[in-house]
């Protein structure tokens, strides 16, 4: 049987021994430059202290975190409050509803506005800071204004192998923006994104929270034009309508028509 450890010392055995750091080279001062002294006179230290003042007098620039808002002091739109309360009922712990609550805020205001977060916090009985920490953690929440329409082009491996980089470039060119920017008229925001979990329709994009794909040449331009006109976006490329995703329409992909899910009578056209 092969022994677990070789009997001879190995080349890297000494790597476990702590080593002395190499000596620091002498500092060569530039001409005219003087090194800071290692010590300062005690009197100077006192003067410095007097100039700075005691620590307590330094103003606290961050301030106290906002408390849980008093529900009687915050006017929350009825529909928003109802949606958040419905989400809270689904969980034993109210904080678990933070994500659906923030979605509700973002859908209503276009992004997670400070006032929207405060309204959600008042309904949930948590601090606005708590909801803000959730909103800033997740990429899909926006804590600053974004375009009216959101185009997130997946550039992860499956989509990338099927031309996602070019697709993102096409969207940006059609919109006239760099990735991660909004058009001047505030209509369309375009950015690349990590895997959106719909690799089977690569290359794909999420447009206003709906999945579309697989995209073909020239379709990015069509989409941007449709978004700017507030027209319906490529209905034949919308994932949710396909039978495989539980929708009413047949997929354009003939492989899917053979799937048992699509053999239910009336689901495949
Ligand atoms: S790699 Fe694009 S959706 Fe997964």
Short mmCIF file of C-alpha atoms and ligand atoms in Angstrom, two decimals:
data_model
loop_
_atom_site.label_atom_id
_atom_site.label_comp_id
_atom_site.label_asym_id
_atom_site.label_seq_id
_atom_site.Cartn_x
_atom_site.Cartn_y
_atom_site.Cartn_z
CA UNK A 1 0.00 0.00 0.00
CA UNK A 2 1.26 3.48 -0.79
CA UNK A 3 2.09 5.36 2.41
CA UNK A 4 0.05 8.48 2.92
CA UNK A 5 3.16 10.58 3.49
CA UNK A 6 6.51 10.17 1.72
CA UNK A 7 9.38 9.28 4.00
CA UNK A 8 11.77 11.79 2.45
CA UNK A 9 11.37 15.51 3.18
CA UNK A 10 9.66 17.28 0.31
CA UNK A 11 10.80 20.42 -1.45
CA UNK A 12 7.98 22.43 0.00
CA UNK A 13 8.25 21.19 3.61
CA UNK A 14 10.15 24.26 4.66
CA UNK A 15 7.29 26.40 3.39
CA UNK A 16 5.50 25.62 6.65
CA UNK A 17 8.28 27.24 8.68
CA UNK A 18 7.73 30.92 9.31
CA UNK A 19 10.33 32.92 7.53
CA UNK A 20 11.88 36.24 8.28
CA UNK A 21 10.69 38.90 5.86
CA UNK A 22 13.43 40.15 3.53
CA UNK A 23 15.21 43.27 4.80
CA UNK A 24 13.73 46.54 3.62
CA UNK A 25 16.05 48.47 1.34
CA UNK A 26 17.27 51.80 2.67
CA UNK A 27 14.95 54.57 1.56
CA UNK A 28 16.62 56.89 -0.90
CA UNK A 29 15.13 60.30 -0.43
CA UNK A 30 14.51 62.38 -3.52
CA UNK A 31 16.68 65.48 -3.64
CA UNK A 32 15.01 68.16 -1.51
CA UNK A 33 12.67 65.65 0.17
CA UNK A 34 12.97 65.13 3.92
CA UNK A 35 11.81 62.01 5.72
CA UNK A 36 9.17 62.47 8.43
CA UNK A 37 10.82 62.20 11.86
CA UNK A 38 10.19 59.01 13.81
CA UNK A 39 9.29 61.03 16.91
CA UNK A 40 7.69 64.41 17.51
CA UNK A 41 8.11 66.70 20.50
CA UNK A 42 5.45 66.14 23.15
CA UNK A 43 4.53 69.86 23.01
CA UNK A 44 3.70 69.57 19.32
CA UNK A 45 1.46 66.59 20.01
CA UNK A 46 -0.51 68.66 22.56
CA UNK A 47 -0.84 71.55 20.12
CA UNK A 48 -2.06 69.14 17.47
CA UNK A 49 -4.62 67.78 19.91
CA UNK A 50 -5.86 71.26 20.75
CA UNK A 51 -6.25 72.06 17.07
CA UNK A 52 -8.25 68.89 16.42
CA UNK A 53 -10.38 69.09 19.55
CA UNK A 54 -11.86 66.20 21.51
CA UNK A 55 -13.36 63.33 19.55
CA UNK A 56 -16.90 64.07 20.76
CA UNK A 57 -16.80 67.47 19.03
CA UNK A 58 -16.18 65.93 15.58
CA UNK A 59 -19.56 66.07 13.81
CA UNK A 60 -21.12 62.72 12.99
CA UNK A 61 -21.56 63.00 9.22
CA UNK A 62 -23.55 59.76 8.88
CA UNK A 63 -26.12 60.54 11.57
CA UNK A 64 -28.50 58.25 13.38
CA UNK A 65 -30.31 55.59 11.34
CA UNK A 66 -33.93 56.41 10.65
CA UNK A 67 -36.27 54.59 13.07
CA UNK A 68 -39.21 52.41 12.08
CA UNK A 69 -41.65 54.92 10.54
CA UNK A 70 -44.84 55.58 12.44
CA UNK A 71 -47.61 54.18 10.16
CA UNK A 72 -49.91 57.05 11.16
CA UNK A 73 -47.40 59.54 9.75
CA UNK A 74 -46.81 57.90 6.36
CA UNK A 75 -49.36 57.99 3.53
CA UNK A 76 -49.04 54.76 1.59
CA UNK A 77 -50.97 54.20 -1.66
CA UNK A 78 -53.70 51.66 -0.91
CA UNK A 79 -52.71 49.25 -3.71
CA UNK A 80 -49.08 49.27 -2.60
CA UNK A 81 -49.97 48.65 1.04
CA UNK A 82 -52.28 45.78 0.08
CA UNK A 83 -49.64 44.13 -2.09
CA UNK A 84 -47.05 44.33 0.68
CA UNK A 85 -49.48 42.99 3.29
CA UNK A 86 -50.40 40.08 1.01
CA UNK A 87 -46.70 39.26 0.67
CA UNK A 88 -46.21 39.45 4.45
CA UNK A 89 -48.99 36.90 5.00
CA UNK A 90 -47.01 34.32 3.07
CA UNK A 91 -44.14 34.21 5.57
CA UNK A 92 -43.87 33.51 9.30
CA UNK A 93 -41.27 36.29 9.59
CA UNK A 94 -42.28 39.69 8.21
CA UNK A 95 -38.75 40.51 7.03
CA UNK A 96 -38.98 37.62 4.59
CA UNK A 97 -41.40 39.75 2.58
CA UNK A 98 -38.71 42.37 1.94
CA UNK A 99 -38.03 41.28 -1.62
CA UNK A 100 -41.67 41.21 -2.79
CA UNK A 101 -42.23 44.51 -0.96
CA UNK A 102 -39.31 46.12 -2.78
CA UNK A 103 -40.56 44.71 -6.09
CA UNK A 104 -43.89 46.35 -5.40
CA UNK A 105 -42.15 49.66 -4.70
CA UNK A 106 -39.99 49.39 -7.82
CA UNK A 107 -42.92 48.53 -10.07
CA UNK A 108 -44.91 51.48 -8.75
CA UNK A 109 -42.21 54.15 -8.85
CA UNK A 110 -39.82 52.79 -11.50
CA UNK A 111 -37.05 52.38 -8.91
CA UNK A 112 -36.68 51.98 -5.16
CA UNK A 113 -37.15 55.62 -4.24
CA UNK A 114 -36.33 56.71 -0.66
CA UNK A 115 -39.99 57.64 -0.15
CA UNK A 116 -41.17 54.30 -1.58
CA UNK A 117 -38.81 52.44 0.75
CA UNK A 118 -40.12 54.48 3.69
CA UNK A 119 -43.69 53.60 2.75
CA UNK A 120 -42.83 49.88 2.57
CA UNK A 121 -40.96 50.12 5.88
CA UNK A 122 -44.01 51.72 7.53
CA UNK A 123 -46.26 48.89 6.32
CA UNK A 124 -43.78 46.18 7.36
CA UNK A 125 -42.72 47.71 10.65
CA UNK A 126 -39.01 47.64 9.82
CA UNK A 127 -36.47 50.43 9.43
CA UNK A 128 -35.98 52.00 5.99
CA UNK A 129 -32.28 51.18 6.43
CA UNK A 130 -33.08 47.47 6.56
CA UNK A 131 -35.01 47.57 3.28
CA UNK A 132 -32.32 49.73 1.72
CA UNK A 133 -29.68 47.14 2.63
CA UNK A 134 -31.72 44.50 0.79
CA UNK A 135 -32.28 46.78 -2.21
CA UNK A 136 -28.60 47.61 -2.55
CA UNK A 137 -27.57 43.95 -2.25
CA UNK A 138 -29.54 42.68 -5.25
CA UNK A 139 -28.70 43.68 -8.80
CA UNK A 140 -32.28 43.72 -9.97
CA UNK A 141 -33.29 46.45 -7.54
CA UNK A 142 -32.49 49.99 -8.63
CA UNK A 143 -31.69 52.59 -6.02
CA UNK A 144 -31.38 55.37 -8.58
CA UNK A 145 -33.62 56.36 -11.49
CA UNK A 146 -33.49 54.06 -14.52
CA UNK A 147 -35.04 54.23 -17.96
CA UNK A 148 -38.74 53.65 -18.46
CA UNK A 149 -37.94 50.31 -20.15
CA UNK A 150 -35.28 47.89 -18.93
CA UNK A 151 -33.32 45.70 -21.34
CA UNK A 152 -31.03 43.21 -19.60
CA UNK A 153 -29.02 41.18 -22.10
CA UNK A 154 -27.63 37.95 -20.68
CA UNK A 155 -23.93 37.63 -21.46
CA UNK A 156 -23.25 34.47 -19.48
CA UNK A 157 -21.80 31.29 -20.94
CA UNK A 158 -24.73 29.75 -22.86
CA UNK A 159 -25.81 33.07 -24.30
CA UNK A 160 -22.24 34.17 -24.90
CA UNK A 161 -21.59 31.02 -26.95
CA UNK A 162 -24.57 31.98 -29.09
CA UNK A 163 -23.53 35.57 -29.74
CA UNK A 164 -24.61 37.50 -26.63
CA UNK A 165 -21.75 40.00 -26.90
CA UNK A 166 -22.91 40.97 -30.37
CA UNK A 167 -26.52 41.06 -29.19
CA UNK A 168 -25.62 43.48 -26.38
CA UNK A 169 -23.61 45.60 -28.83
CA UNK A 170 -26.62 45.63 -31.21
CA UNK A 171 -28.98 46.76 -28.44
CA UNK A 172 -26.57 49.50 -27.37
CA UNK A 173 -26.04 50.68 -30.93
CA UNK A 174 -29.77 50.73 -31.63
CA UNK A 175 -30.42 52.69 -28.43
CA UNK A 176 -27.35 54.91 -28.89
CA UNK A 177 -25.97 54.23 -25.40
CA UNK A 178 -23.10 52.43 -23.72
CA UNK A 179 -23.90 49.31 -21.66
CA UNK A 180 -25.32 50.35 -18.29
CA UNK A 181 -26.75 53.65 -19.54
CA UNK A 182 -30.14 55.14 -20.30
CA UNK A 183 -31.11 56.89 -23.51
CA UNK A 184 -31.24 60.68 -23.37
CA UNK A 185 -35.03 60.69 -23.58
CA UNK A 186 -35.11 58.42 -20.50
CA UNK A 187 -36.97 55.72 -22.43
CA UNK A 188 -34.61 52.74 -22.50
CA UNK A 189 -31.95 51.42 -20.15
CA UNK A 190 -29.61 48.72 -21.54
CA UNK A 191 -27.05 46.61 -19.73
CA UNK A 192 -25.39 43.19 -19.82
CA UNK A 193 -26.38 40.73 -17.12
CA UNK A 194 -25.36 37.41 -15.63
CA UNK A 195 -27.28 34.18 -16.33
CA UNK A 196 -31.00 34.84 -16.12
CA UNK A 197 -31.82 31.13 -15.93
CA UNK A 198 -33.29 30.78 -19.41
CA UNK A 199 -30.24 29.30 -21.13
CA UNK A 200 -32.42 27.16 -23.43
CA UNK A 201 -33.51 30.27 -25.34
CA UNK A 202 -29.98 31.70 -25.70
CA UNK A 203 -29.14 34.34 -26.67
CA UNK A 204 -31.85 35.96 -24.62
CA UNK A 205 -32.74 39.16 -22.82
CA UNK A 206 -35.11 40.25 -20.11
CA UNK A 207 -37.18 43.19 -21.30
CA UNK A 208 -39.34 44.85 -18.67
CA UNK A 209 -39.15 41.65 -16.58
CA UNK A 210 -40.25 39.40 -19.47
CA UNK A 211 -37.97 36.90 -21.11
CA UNK A 212 -37.40 36.92 -24.87
CA UNK A 213 -35.25 34.73 -27.10
CA UNK A 214 -33.56 33.30 -28.96
CA UNK A 215 -32.74 36.60 -30.67
CA UNK A 216 -31.70 36.76 -34.29
CA UNK A 217 -29.85 39.37 -36.33
CA UNK A 218 -31.65 42.70 -36.59
CA UNK A 219 -34.14 42.01 -33.80
CA UNK A 220 -32.39 44.24 -31.26
CA UNK A 221 -33.11 47.23 -33.45
CA UNK A 222 -36.75 46.17 -33.81
CA UNK A 223 -37.10 45.85 -30.02
CA UNK A 224 -35.64 49.30 -29.32
CA UNK A 225 -37.97 50.81 -31.90
CA UNK A 226 -40.96 49.04 -30.33
CA UNK A 227 -39.98 50.16 -26.83
CA UNK A 228 -39.61 53.77 -27.92
CA UNK A 229 -43.08 53.65 -29.46
CA UNK A 230 -44.49 51.80 -26.41
CA UNK A 231 -45.54 49.07 -28.84
CA UNK A 232 -45.73 45.36 -28.07
CA UNK A 233 -42.30 43.73 -28.11
CA UNK A 234 -41.70 40.70 -30.36
CA UNK A 235 -44.68 38.61 -29.17
CA UNK A 236 -43.41 35.54 -31.00
CA UNK A 237 -40.19 35.63 -28.95
CA UNK A 238 -41.84 35.95 -25.55
CA UNK A 239 -41.06 32.94 -23.39
CA UNK A 240 -44.10 33.09 -21.11
CA UNK A 241 -46.52 32.56 -24.00
CA UNK A 242 -44.99 29.30 -25.09
CA UNK A 243 -46.59 26.05 -24.17
CA UNK A 244 -43.40 24.76 -22.58
CA UNK A 245 -43.56 27.66 -20.11
CA UNK A 246 -47.26 27.08 -19.39
CA UNK A 247 -48.43 29.59 -21.98
CA UNK A 248 -51.07 29.12 -24.67
CA UNK A 249 -48.89 29.30 -27.79
CA UNK A 250 -46.81 26.72 -29.57
CA UNK A 251 -43.10 27.23 -29.55
CA UNK A 252 -41.33 28.15 -32.75
CA UNK A 253 -38.79 25.51 -31.74
CA UNK A 254 -40.02 22.23 -33.21
CA UNK A 255 -38.06 20.20 -30.64
CA UNK A 256 -40.39 21.52 -27.95
CA UNK A 257 -43.52 20.26 -29.67
CA UNK A 258 -42.31 16.73 -28.96
CA UNK A 259 -42.02 17.42 -25.24
CA UNK A 260 -44.63 15.60 -23.15
CA UNK A 261 -45.68 18.90 -21.55
CA UNK A 262 -46.78 20.10 -24.97
CA UNK A 263 -48.72 16.98 -25.88
CA UNK A 264 -51.63 18.04 -23.72
CA UNK A 265 -54.52 18.55 -26.12
CA UNK A 266 -54.98 22.11 -27.23
CA UNK A 267 -51.66 23.43 -25.97
CA UNK A 268 -49.75 23.11 -29.21
CA UNK A 269 -51.02 24.94 -32.23
S1 LIG B 1 -26.51 31.90 -19.91
FE1 LIG B 1 -28.00 33.26 -20.63
S2 LIG B 1 -29.77 32.70 -19.55
FE2 LIG B 1 -28.26 31.37 -18.80
#
